[in-house]
GROMACS .gro file of C-alpha atoms in nm:
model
  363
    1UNK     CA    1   6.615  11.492  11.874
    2UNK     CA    2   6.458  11.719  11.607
    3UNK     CA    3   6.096  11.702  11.567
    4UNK     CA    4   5.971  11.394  11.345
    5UNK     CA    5   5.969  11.513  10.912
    6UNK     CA    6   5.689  11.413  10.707
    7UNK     CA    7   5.928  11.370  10.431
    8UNK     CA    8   6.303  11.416  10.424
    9UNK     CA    9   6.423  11.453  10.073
   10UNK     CA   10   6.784  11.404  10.020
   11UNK     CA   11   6.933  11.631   9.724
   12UNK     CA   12   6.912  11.974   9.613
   13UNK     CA   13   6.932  11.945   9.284
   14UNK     CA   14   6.649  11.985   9.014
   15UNK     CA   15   6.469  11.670   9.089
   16UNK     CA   16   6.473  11.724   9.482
   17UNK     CA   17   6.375  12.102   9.457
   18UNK     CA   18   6.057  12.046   9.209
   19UNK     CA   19   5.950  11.812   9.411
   20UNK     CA   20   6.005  12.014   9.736
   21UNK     CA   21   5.809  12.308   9.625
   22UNK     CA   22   5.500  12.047   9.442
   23UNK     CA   23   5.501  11.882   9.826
   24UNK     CA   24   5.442  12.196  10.025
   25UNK     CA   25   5.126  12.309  10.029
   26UNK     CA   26   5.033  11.931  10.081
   27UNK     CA   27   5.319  11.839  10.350
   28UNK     CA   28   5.501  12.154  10.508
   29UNK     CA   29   5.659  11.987  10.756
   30UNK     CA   30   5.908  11.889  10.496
   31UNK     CA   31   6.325  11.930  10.492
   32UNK     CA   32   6.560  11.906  10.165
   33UNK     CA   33   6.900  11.825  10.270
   34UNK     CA   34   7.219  11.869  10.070
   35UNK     CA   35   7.565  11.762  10.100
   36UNK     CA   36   7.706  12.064   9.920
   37UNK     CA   37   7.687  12.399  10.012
   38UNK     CA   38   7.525  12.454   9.713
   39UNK     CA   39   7.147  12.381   9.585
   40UNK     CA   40   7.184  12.266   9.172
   41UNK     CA   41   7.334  11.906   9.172
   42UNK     CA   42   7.471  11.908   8.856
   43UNK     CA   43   7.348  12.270   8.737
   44UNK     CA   44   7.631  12.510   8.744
   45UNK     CA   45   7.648  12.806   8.601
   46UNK     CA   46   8.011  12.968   8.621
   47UNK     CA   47   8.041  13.366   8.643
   48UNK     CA   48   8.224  13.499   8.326
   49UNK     CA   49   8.481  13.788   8.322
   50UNK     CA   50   8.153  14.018   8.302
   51UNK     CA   51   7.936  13.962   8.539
   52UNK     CA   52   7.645  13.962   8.340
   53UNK     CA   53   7.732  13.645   8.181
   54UNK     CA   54   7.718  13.290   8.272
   55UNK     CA   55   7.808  12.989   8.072
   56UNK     CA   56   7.640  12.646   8.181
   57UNK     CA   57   7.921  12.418   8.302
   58UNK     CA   58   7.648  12.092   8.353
   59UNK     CA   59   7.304  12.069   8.137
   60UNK     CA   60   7.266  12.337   7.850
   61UNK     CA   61   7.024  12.221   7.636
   62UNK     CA   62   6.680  12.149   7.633
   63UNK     CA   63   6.423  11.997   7.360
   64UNK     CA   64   6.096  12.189   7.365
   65UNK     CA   65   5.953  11.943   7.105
   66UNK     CA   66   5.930  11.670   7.312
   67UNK     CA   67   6.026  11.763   7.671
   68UNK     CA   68   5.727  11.931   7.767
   69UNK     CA   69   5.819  11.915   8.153
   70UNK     CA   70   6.115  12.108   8.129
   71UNK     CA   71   5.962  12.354   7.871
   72UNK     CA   72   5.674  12.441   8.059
   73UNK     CA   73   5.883  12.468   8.422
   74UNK     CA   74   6.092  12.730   8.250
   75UNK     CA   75   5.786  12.915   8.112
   76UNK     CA   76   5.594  12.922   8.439
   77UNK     CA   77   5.927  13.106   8.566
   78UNK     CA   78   5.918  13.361   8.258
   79UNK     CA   79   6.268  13.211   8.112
   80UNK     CA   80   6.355  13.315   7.773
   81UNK     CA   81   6.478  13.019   7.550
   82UNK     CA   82   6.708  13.089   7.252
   83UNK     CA   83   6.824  12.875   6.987
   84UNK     CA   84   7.186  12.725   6.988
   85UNK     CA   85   7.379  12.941   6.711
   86UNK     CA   86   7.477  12.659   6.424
   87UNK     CA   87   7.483  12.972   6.191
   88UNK     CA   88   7.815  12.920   5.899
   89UNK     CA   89   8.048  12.627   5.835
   90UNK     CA   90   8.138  12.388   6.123
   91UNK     CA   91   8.513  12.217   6.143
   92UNK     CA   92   8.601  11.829   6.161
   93UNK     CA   93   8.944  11.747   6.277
   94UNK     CA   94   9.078  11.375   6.211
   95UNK     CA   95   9.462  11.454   6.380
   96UNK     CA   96   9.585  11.750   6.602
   97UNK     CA   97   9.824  11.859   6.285
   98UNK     CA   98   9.532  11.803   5.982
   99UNK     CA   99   9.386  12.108   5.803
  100UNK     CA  100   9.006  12.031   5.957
  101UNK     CA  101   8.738  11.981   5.667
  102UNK     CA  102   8.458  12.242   5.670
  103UNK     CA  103   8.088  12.123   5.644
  104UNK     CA  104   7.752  12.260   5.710
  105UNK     CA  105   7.564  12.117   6.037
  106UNK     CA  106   7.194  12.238   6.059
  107UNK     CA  107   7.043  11.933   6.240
  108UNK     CA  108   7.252  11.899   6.545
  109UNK     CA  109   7.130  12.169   6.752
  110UNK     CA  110   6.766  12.183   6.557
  111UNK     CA  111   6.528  12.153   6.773
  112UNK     CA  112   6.777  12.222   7.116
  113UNK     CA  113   6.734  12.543   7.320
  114UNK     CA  114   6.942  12.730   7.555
  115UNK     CA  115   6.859  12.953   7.851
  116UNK     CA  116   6.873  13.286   7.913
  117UNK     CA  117   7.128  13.371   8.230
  118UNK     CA  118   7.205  12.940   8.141
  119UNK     CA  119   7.013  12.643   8.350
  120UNK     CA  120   7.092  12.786   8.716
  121UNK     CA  121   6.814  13.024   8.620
  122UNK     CA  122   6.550  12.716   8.694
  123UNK     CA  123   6.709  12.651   9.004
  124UNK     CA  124   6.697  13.028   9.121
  125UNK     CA  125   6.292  13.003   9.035
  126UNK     CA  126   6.231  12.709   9.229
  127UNK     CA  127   6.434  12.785   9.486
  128UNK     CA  128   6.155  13.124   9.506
  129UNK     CA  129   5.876  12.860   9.608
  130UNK     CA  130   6.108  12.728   9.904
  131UNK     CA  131   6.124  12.835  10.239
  132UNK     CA  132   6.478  12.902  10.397
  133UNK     CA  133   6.404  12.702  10.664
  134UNK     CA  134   6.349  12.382  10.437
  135UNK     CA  135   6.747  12.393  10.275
  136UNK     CA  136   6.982  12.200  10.520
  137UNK     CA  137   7.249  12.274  10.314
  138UNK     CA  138   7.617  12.106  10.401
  139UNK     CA  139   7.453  11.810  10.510
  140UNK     CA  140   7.647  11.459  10.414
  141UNK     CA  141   7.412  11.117  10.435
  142UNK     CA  142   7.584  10.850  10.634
  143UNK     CA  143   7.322  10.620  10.724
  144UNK     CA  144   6.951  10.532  10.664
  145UNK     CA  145   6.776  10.331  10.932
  146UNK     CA  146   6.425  10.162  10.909
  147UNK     CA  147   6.266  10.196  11.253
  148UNK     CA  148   5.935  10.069  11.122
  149UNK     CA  149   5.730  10.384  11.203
  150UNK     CA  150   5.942  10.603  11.035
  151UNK     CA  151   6.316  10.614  10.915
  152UNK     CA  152   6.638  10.774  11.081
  153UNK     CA  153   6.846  10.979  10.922
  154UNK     CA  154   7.186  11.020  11.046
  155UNK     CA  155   7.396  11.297  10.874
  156UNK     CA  156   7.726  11.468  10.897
  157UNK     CA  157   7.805  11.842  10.895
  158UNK     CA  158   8.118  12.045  10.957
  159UNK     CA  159   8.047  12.071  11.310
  160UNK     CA  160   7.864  11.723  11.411
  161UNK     CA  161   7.718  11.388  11.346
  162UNK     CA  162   7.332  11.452  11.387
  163UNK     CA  163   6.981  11.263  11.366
  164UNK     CA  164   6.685  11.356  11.166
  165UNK     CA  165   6.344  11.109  11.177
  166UNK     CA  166   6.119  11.104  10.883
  167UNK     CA  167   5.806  10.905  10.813
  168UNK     CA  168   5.919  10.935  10.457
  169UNK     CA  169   6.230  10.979  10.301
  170UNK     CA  170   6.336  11.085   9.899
  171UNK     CA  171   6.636  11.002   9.791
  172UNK     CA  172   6.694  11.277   9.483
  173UNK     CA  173   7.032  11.150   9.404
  174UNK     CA  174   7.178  10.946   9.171
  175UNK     CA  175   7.168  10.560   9.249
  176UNK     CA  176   7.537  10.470   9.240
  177UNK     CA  177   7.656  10.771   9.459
  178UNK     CA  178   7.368  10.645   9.710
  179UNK     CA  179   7.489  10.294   9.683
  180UNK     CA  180   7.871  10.357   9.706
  181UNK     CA  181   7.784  10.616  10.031
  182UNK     CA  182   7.528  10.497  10.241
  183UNK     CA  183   7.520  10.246  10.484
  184UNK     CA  184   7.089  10.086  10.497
  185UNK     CA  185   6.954   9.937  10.754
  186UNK     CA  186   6.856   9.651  10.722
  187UNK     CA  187   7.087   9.625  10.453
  188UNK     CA  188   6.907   9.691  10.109
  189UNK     CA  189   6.835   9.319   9.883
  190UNK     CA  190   7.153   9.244   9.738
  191UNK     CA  191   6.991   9.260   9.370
  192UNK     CA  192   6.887   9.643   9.427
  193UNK     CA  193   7.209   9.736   9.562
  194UNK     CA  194   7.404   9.579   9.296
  195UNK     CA  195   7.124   9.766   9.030
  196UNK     CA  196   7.243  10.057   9.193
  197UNK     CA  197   7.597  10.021   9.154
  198UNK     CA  198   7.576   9.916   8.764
  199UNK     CA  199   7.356  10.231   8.714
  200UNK     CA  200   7.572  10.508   8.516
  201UNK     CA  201   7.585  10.859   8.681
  202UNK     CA  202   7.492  11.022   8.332
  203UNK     CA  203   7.774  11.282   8.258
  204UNK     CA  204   7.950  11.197   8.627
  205UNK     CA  205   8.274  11.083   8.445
  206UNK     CA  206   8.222  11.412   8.206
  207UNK     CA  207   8.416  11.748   8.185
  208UNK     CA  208   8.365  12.113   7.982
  209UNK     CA  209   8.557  12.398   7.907
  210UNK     CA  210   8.450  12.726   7.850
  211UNK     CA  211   8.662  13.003   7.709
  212UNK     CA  212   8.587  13.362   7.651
  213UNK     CA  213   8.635  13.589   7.456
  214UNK     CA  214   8.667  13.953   7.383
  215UNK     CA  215   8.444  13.903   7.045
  216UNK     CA  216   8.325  13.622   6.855
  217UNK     CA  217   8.569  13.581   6.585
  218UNK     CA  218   8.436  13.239   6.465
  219UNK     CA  219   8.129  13.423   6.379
  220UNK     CA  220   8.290  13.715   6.179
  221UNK     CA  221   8.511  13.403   6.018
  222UNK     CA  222   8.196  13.247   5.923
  223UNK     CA  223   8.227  12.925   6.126
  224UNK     CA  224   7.965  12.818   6.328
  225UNK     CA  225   8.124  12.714   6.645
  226UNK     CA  226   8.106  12.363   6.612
  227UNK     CA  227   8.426  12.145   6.574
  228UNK     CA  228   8.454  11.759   6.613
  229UNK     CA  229   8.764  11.623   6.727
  230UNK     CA  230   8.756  11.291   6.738
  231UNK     CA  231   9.119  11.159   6.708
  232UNK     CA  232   9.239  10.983   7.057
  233UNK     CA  233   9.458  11.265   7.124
  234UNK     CA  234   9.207  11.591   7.168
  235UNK     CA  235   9.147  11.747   7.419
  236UNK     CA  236   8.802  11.874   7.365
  237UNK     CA  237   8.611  11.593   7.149
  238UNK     CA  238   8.379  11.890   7.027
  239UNK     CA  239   8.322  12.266   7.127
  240UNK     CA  240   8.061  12.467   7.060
  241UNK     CA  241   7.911  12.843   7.023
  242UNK     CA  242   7.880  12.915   7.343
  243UNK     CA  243   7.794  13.330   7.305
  244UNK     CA  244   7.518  13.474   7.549
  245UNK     CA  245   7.176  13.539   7.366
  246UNK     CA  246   7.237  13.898   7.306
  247UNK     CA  247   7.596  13.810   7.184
  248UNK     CA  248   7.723  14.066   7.390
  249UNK     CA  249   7.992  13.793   7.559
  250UNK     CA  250   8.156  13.573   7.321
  251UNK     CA  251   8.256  13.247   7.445
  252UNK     CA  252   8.330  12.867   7.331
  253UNK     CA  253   8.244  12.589   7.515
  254UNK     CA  254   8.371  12.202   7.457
  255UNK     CA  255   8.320  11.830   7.629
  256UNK     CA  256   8.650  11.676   7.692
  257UNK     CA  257   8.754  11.370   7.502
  258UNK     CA  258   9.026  11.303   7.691
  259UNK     CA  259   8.862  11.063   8.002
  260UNK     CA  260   8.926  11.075   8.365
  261UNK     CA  261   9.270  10.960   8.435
  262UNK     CA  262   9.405  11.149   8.139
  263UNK     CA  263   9.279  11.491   8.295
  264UNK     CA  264   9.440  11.425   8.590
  265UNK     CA  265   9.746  11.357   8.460
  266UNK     CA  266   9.770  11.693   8.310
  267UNK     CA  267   9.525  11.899   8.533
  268UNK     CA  268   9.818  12.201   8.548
  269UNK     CA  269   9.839  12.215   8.171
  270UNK     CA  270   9.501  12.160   8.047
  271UNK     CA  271   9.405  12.513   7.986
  272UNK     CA  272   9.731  12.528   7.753
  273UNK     CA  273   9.614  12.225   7.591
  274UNK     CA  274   9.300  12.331   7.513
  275UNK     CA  275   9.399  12.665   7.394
  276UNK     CA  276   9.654  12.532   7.187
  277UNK     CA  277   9.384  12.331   7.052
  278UNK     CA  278   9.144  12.569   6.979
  279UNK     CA  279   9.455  12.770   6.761
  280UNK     CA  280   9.439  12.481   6.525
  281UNK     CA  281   9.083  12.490   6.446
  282UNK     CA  282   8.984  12.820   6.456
  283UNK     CA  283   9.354  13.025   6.405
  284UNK     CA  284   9.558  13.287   6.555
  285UNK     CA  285   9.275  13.479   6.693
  286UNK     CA  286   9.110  13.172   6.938
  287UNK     CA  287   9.496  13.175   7.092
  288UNK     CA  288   9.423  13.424   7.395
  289UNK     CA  289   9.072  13.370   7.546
  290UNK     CA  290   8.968  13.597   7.854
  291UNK     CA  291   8.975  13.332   8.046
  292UNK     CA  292   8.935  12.942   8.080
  293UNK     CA  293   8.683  12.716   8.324
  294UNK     CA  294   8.720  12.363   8.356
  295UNK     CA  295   8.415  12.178   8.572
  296UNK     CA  296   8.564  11.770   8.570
  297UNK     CA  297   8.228  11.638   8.664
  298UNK     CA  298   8.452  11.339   8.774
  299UNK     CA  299   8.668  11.503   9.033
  300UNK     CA  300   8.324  11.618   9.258
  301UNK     CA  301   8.286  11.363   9.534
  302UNK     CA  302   7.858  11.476   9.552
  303UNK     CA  303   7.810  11.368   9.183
  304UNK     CA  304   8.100  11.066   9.094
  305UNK     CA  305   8.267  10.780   9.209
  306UNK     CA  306   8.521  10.551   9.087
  307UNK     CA  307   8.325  10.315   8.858
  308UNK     CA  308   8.191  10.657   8.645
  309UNK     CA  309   8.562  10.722   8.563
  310UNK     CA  310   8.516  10.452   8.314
  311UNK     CA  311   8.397  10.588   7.976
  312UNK     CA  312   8.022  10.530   7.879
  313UNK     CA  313   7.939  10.584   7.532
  314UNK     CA  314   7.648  10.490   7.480
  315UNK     CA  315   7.339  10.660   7.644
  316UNK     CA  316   7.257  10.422   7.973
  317UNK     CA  317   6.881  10.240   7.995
  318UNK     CA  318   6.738  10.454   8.292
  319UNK     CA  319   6.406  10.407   8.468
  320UNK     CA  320   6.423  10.064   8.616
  321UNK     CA  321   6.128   9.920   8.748
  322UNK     CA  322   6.272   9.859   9.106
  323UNK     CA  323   6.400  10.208   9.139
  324UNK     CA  324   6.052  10.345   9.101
  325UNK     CA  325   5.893  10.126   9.352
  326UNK     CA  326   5.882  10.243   9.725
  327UNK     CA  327   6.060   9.991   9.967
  328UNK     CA  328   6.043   9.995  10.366
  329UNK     CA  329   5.680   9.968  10.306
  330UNK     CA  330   5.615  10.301  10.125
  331UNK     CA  331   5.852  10.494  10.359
  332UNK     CA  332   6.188  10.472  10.148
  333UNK     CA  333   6.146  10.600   9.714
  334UNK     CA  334   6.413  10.680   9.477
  335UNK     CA  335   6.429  10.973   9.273
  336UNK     CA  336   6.657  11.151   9.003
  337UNK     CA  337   6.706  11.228   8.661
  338UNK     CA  338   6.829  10.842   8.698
  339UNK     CA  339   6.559  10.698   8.787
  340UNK     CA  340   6.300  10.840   8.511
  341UNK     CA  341   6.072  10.591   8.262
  342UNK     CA  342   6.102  10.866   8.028
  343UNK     CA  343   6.417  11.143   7.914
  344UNK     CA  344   6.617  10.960   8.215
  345UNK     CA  345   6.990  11.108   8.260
  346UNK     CA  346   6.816  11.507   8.099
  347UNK     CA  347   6.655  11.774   8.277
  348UNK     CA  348   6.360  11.654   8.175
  349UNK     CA  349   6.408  11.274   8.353
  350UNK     CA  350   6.487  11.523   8.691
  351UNK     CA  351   6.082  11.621   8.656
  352UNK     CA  352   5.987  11.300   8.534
  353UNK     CA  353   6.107  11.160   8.871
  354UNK     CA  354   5.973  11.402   9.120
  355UNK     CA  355   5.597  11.403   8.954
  356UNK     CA  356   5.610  11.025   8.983
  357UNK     CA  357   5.737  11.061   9.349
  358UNK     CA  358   5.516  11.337   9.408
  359UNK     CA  359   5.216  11.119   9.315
  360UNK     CA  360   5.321  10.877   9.505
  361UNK     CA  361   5.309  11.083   9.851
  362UNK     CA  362   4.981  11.208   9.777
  363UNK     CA  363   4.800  10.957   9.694
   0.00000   0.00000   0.00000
């Protein structure tokens, strides 16, 4: 058996990590454990054809105006913020064979911010404040046990089934993929697991495309970028600039309107389709991109499950009361953008979550 954790925080992603490196120089004896092999949950940053460049295929903006948790992480780690171009006339489509009408969009993007190097950067910083020995990466939750003292954790890797104890465990993940993957014991109250369940994985059901470019021809066409598509049959709902700060690598990015089952349906030809999509908006010149990356949010077994296939609209209510209590008598808490009173389902909820659970352990 492996020596008894203070805390055991389950998931590597933004919410986990902050509050991994806030907990250390109060509780060492800490572990973060991850089912990927991967730390970033839902940050991604995909390599371009140059290797300088990375294009964010999860979270890309943030609000400085009013997300001050965010703004200030990626100051403390010397990030460089730049504003999302909206420069120049932006498209709106209403079929895949209408002219699209040209109008001017300066409010959108306003106030949003992008990151230099794109959002992996704030993992990379954190991840500077975290031991190696803390990361248990490739480690898969099966089962959570209240033994009264402390809790059992019981995980799977590649090689074996294995046992971690914890006098407190964090679980930095989002409700529903905890709910649909975990077996508690004692079983959790019926009206928390079911809260669980009905709570929306924000973006889990989501996919982008990025394209590059060899130069940004939207730009020297005076467009800004921005198209809305938002006729049952497109591919990409809306795209965006997507052009490193420097503009020295031009790409597009877009949000699929096309849900779940309809991507899989046509996974081998959805590069076509979106190319062929991106000729009608923009013209000849957006026909032969560099290259094309599609992340489908919905096909990644660590962030989705079933019920997120189904399309959600509207942004959820996050930051139940019951998911920011502690249960097992203060040795079981819930944390995640998910979770959050305030900003839940943004980069900003992720911090939200992990100072409230990080007061909570040092109290």
């Amino acid at each position: 058996m492996m020596p008894m954790l203070d805390v055991a925080i389950v998931g590597a992603g933004l919410s986990g990590l902050s509050l991994a490196e806030k907990l250390l120089p109060y509780k060492p004896n800490i572990s973060v454990f991850e089912a990927r092999a991967r730390c970033g949950g839902r940050i991604l940053s995909g390599a371009g054809p140059t290797q300088d460049f990375t294009a964010d295929l999860g979270p890309t903006w943030l609000w400085p105006a009013d997300q001050p948790r965010i703004t200030a992480l990626a100051e403390r780690f010397g990030l460089t913020l730049f504003p999302q171009w909206d420069r120049g006339q932006s498209l709106y489509q209403v079929q895949a064979d209408a002219t699209p009408a040209t109008y001017i969009d300066t409010q959108t993007h306003a106030d949003s911010r992008r990151i230099v190097g794109g959002c992996q950067q704030l993992i990379n910083g954190l991840l500077q404040g975290i031991p190696q020995r803390v990361l248990q990466l490739g480690h898969r939750l099966l089962t959570l046990s209240d033994q009264g003292s402390h809790v059992d954790l019981t995980f799977a890797t590649d090689s074996a089934v294995i046992t971690h104890q914890a006098r407190q465990v964090v679980l930095a993940a989002p409700p529903r993929l905890l709910a649909n993957n975990i077996s508690f014991e004692p079983a959790l109250a019926p009206g928390l697991l079911s809260l669980m369940q009905e709570t929306p994985t924000w973006m889990a059901g989501h996919a982008k495309a990025v394209l590059v470019y060899e130069q940004a021809f939207w730009r020297q066409q005076g467009y800004s970028g921005n198209a809305i598509s938002p006729y049952p049959s497109a591919v990409l709902a809306e795209v965006y600039d997507a052009c490193s700060d420097d503009a020295e690598t031009s790409a597009l990015f877009g949000f699929f309107g096309l849900p779940a089952q309809i991507r899989e349906q046509y996974q081998e030809n959805l590069s076509a389709l979106i190319v062929r999509q991106m000729g009608g908006l923009f013209g000849p010149a957006a026909a032969n991109p560099l290259s094309v990356v599609i992340q489908d949010w919905s096909r990644e077994p660590f962030t989705s499950v079933p019920a997120d296939r189904i399309p959600v609209f509207e942004h959820p209510v996050y930051g139940h009361r019951a998911l920011q209590l502690d249960h097992w008598q203060d040795k079981l808490y819930f944390c995640g953008t998910e979770t959050a009173g305030r900003s839940g389902g943004y980069l900003e909820g992720a911090l939200d979550a992990s100072d409230r659970v990080f007061t909570a352990l040092t109290l």
